[in-house]
Coordinates of C-alpha atoms in Angstrom, one line a residue:
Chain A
X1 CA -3.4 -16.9 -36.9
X2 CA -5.1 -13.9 -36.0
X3 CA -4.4 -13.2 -32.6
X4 CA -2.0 -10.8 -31.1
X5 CA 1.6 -11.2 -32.5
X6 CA 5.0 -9.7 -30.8
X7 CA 8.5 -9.5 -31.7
X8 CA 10.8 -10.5 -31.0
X9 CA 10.0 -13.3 -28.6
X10 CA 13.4 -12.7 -26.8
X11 CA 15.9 -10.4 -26.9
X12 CA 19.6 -10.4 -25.1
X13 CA 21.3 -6.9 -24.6
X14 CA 24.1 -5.1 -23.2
X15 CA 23.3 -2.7 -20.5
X16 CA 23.1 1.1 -21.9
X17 CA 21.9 0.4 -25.5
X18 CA 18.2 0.6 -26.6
X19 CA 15.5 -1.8 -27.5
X20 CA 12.5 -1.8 -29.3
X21 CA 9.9 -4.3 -29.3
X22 CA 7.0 -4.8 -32.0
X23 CA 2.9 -5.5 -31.1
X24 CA 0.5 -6.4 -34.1
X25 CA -2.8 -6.3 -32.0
X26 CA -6.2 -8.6 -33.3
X27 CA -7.0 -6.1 -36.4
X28 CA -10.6 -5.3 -35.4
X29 CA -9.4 -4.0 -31.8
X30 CA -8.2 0.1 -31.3
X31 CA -7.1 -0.5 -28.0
X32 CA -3.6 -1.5 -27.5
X33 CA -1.9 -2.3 -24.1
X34 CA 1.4 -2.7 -22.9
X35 CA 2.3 -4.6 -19.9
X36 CA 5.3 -5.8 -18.0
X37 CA 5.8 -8.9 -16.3
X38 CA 8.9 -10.5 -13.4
X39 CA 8.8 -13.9 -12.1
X40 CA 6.3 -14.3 -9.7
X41 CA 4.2 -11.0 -10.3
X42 CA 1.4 -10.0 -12.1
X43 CA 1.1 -8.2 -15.2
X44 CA 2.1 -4.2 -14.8
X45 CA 0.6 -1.8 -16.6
X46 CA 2.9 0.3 -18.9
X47 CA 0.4 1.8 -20.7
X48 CA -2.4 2.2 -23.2
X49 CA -3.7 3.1 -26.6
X50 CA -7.2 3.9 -28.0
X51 CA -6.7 4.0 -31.8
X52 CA -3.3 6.5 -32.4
X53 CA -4.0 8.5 -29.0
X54 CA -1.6 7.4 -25.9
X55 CA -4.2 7.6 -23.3
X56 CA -2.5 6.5 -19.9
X57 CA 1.2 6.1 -19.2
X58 CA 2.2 4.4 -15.6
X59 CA 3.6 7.2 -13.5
X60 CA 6.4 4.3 -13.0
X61 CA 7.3 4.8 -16.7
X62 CA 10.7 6.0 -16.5
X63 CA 11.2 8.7 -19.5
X64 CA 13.4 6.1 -21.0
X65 CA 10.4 4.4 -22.3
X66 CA 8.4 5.6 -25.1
X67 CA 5.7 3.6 -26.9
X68 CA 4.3 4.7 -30.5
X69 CA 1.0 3.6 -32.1
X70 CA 1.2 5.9 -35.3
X71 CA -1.4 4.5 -37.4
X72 CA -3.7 2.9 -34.7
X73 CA -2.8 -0.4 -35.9
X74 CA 0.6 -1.8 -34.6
X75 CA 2.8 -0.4 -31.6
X76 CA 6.2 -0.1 -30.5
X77 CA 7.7 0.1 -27.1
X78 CA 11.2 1.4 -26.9
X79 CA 13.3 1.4 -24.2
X80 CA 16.5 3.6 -24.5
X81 CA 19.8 3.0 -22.5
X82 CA 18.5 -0.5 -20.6
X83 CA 19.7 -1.3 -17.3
X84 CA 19.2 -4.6 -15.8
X85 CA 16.5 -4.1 -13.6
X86 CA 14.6 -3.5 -17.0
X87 CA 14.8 -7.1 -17.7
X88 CA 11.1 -8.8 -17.7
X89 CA 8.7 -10.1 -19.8
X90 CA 6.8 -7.3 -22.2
X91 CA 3.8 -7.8 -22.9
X92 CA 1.3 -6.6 -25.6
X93 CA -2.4 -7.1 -25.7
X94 CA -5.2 -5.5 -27.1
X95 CA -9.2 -5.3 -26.8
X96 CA -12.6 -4.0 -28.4
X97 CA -13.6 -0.6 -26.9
X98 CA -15.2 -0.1 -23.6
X99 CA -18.8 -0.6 -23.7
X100 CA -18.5 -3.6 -25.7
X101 CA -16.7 -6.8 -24.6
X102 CA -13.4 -5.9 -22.7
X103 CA -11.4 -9.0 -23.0
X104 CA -7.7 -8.7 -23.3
X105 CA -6.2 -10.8 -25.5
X106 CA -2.8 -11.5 -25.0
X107 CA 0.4 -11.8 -27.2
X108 CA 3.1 -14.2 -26.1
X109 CA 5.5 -11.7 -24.8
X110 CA 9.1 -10.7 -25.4
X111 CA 11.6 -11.6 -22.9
X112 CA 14.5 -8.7 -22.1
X113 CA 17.7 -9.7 -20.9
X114 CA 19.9 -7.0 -20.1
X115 CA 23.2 -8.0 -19.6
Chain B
X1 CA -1.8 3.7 -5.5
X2 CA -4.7 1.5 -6.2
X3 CA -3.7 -1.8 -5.6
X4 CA -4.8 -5.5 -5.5
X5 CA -4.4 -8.3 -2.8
X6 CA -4.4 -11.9 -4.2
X7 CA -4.3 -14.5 -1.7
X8 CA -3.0 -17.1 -1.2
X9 CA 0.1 -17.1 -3.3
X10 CA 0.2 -20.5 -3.5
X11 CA -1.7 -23.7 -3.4
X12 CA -0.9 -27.2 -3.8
X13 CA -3.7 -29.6 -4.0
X14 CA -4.4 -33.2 -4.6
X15 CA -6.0 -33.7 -7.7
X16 CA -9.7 -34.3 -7.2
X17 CA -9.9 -31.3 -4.2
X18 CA -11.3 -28.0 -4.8
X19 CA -9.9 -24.8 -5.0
X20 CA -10.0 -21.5 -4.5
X21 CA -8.3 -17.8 -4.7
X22 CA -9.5 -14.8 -3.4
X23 CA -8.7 -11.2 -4.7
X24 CA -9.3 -7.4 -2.6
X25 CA -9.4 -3.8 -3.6
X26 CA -9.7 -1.6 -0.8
X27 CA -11.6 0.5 -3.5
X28 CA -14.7 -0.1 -5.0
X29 CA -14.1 -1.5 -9.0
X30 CA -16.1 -1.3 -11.9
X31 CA -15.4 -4.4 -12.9
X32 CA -13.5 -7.2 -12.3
X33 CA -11.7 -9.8 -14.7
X34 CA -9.9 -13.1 -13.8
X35 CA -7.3 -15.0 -16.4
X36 CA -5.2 -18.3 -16.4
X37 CA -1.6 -18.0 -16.9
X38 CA 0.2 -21.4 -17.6
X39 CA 3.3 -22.3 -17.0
X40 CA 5.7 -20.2 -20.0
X41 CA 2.6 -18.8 -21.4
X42 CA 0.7 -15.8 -21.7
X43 CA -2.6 -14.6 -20.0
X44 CA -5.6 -16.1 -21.0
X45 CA -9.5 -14.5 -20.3
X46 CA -11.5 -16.5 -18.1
X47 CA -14.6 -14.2 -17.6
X48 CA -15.7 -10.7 -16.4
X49 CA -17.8 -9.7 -13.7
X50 CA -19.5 -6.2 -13.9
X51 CA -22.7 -6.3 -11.1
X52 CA -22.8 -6.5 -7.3
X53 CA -23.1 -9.8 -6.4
X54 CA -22.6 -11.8 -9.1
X55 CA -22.1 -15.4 -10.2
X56 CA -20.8 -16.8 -13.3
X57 CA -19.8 -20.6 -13.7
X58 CA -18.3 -22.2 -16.5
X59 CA -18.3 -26.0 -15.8
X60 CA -16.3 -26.7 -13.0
X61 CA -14.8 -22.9 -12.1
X62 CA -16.9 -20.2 -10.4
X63 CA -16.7 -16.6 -10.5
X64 CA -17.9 -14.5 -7.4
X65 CA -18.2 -10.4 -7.5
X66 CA -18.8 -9.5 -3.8
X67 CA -21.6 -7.0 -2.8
X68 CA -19.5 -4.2 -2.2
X69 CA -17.8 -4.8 -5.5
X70 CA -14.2 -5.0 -3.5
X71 CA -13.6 -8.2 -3.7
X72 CA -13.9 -11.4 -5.9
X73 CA -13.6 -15.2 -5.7
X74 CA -12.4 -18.3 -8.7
X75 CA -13.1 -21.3 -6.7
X76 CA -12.5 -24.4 -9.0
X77 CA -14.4 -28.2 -8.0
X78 CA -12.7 -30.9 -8.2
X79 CA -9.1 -30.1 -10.0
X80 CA -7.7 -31.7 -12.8
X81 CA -4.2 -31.5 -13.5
X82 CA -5.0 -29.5 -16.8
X83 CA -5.9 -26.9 -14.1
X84 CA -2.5 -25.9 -13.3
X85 CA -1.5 -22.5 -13.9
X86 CA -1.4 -19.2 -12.2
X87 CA -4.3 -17.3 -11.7
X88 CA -4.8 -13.6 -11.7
X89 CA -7.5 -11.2 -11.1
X90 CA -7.4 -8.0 -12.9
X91 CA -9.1 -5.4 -11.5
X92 CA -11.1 -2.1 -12.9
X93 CA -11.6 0.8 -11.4
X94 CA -13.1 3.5 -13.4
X95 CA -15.3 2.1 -16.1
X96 CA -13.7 5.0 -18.4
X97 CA -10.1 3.3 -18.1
X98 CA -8.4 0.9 -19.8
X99 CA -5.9 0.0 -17.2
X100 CA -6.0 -2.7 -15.6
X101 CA -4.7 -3.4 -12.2
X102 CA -3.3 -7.3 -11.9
X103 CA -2.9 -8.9 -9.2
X104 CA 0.2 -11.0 -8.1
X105 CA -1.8 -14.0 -9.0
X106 CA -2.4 -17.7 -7.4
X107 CA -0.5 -20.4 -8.8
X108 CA -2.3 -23.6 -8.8
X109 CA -0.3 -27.1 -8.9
X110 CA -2.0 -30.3 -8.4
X111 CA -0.6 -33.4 -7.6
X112 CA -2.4 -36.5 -9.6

C-alpha cells in the first residue's frame, strides 16, 4: 500500500509523560501536514512541511508540541508532558506542491488517550 | 482568525431525497476543497474548486464555488445509503499556503 501510513494507530498514556507519533507520507509528495481532530469537529491544523522546512505552525500550538521532518520524507509530532485535553485524533497527510494538484491524502490517524 | 461556517450540522434523510451542505468564509478563498469522512475513518478528497462560479459534478454529487468565492455548496441527488458520512469543506485562503481551514463538517445519515 502506498498511501499515507501513521503509527501507532492508538496510543493510551498517563497525563505528564510524552508522546511521539510517526507519519510516512505518499513518497512522491514534499508536503507534509499535521492535523488534529475531536468528536464532532473538523480537522485542525497543527502544522505544515514543504520538504525538511516547517513552514506554518498554528499559533494554538502549545510549545509542548514539536514536529520534525529531518529528511523531507517521514515526520514526527511529539507532544511532551500530555494533559488530557490533548486527547484527539492526530492526523497526518500529505500532498504534491502547490501549483500542481493539491489533494490531501490522508493517513488513518492515531488516537491519544491521556489518562 | 479565519474561520469557516458549515451548515447544517446535521441531516437525516430518507434514502432516495437529495441533499445538501453549505459552507461560508467571510473572507474571500483561493480555493476551496470538499472531503467525505465515514464513520471511524479518515478524510477522503472529493474535488477542488479554484474559479468564481464554478460547477463540478461527479455523478450524483455537485460542487458549487460561489461568485464571490466565499462560499461553496455539495448537494448530493438522490442518496444512497453508501452516502453516509460526514462532510467537510476545507477552505484556502492564500494560494501560497498550505493550510487548510476545515470546517466542522455535515454529517449525512440516511434512512433506507
Amino acid at each position: 500500500d502506498t498511501g499515507v501510513s501513521q503509527d501507532p494507530r492508538h496510543k493510551i498514556t498517563k497525563r505528564g509523560q510524552n508522546v511521539t507519533f510517526r507519519c510516512d507520507p505518499i513518497s512522491e509528495h514534499n508536503r507534509l501536514y499535521w492535523y488534529r481532530q475531536t468528536l464532532g469537529q473538523g480537522p485542525e491544523f497543527l502544522t505544515y512541511f514543504q520538504n525538511e522546512a516547517q513552514l506554518e505552525k498554528s499559533r494554538l500550538l502549545s510549545d509542548r508540541f514539536s514536529a520534525e521532518r529531518p529528511k523531507g520524507s517521514f515526520s514526527t509530532l511529539e507532544i511532551q508532558r500530555t494533559e488530557q485535553g490533548d486527547s484527539a485524533m492526530y492526523l497526518c497527510a500529505s500532498s504534491l506542491p502547490l501549483g500542481q494538484n493539491t489533494e490531501a491524502f490522508f493517513g488513518q490517524g492515531t488516537r491519544l488517550t491521556v489518562v | 482568525g479565519q474561520q469557516v461556517m458549515q451548515i447544517p450540522q446535521y441531516q437525516h434523510v430518507q434514502e432516495g431525497e437529495d441533499f445538501t451542505t453549505y459552507c461560508n468564509s467571510s473572507t474571500t478563498l483561493s480555493n476551496i476543497q470538499w472531503y467525505k469522512q465515514r464513520p471511524g475513518g479518515h478524510p477522503v478528497f472529493l474535488i477542488q474548486l479554484v474559479k468564481s462560479g464554478e460547477v463540478k459534478k461527479q455523478k450524483r454529487l455537485t460542487f458549487q464555488f460561489g461568485e464571490a468565492k466565499k462560499n461553496s455548496s455539495l448537494h448530493i441527488t438522490a442518496t444512497q445509503t453508501t452516502d453516509v458520512g460526514t462532510y467537510f469543506c476545507a477552505a484556502h485562503h492564500n494560494t501560497n499556503a498550505g493550510k487548510s481551514t476545515f470546517g466542522d463538517g455535515t454529517t449525512l445519515t440516511v434512512k433506507p
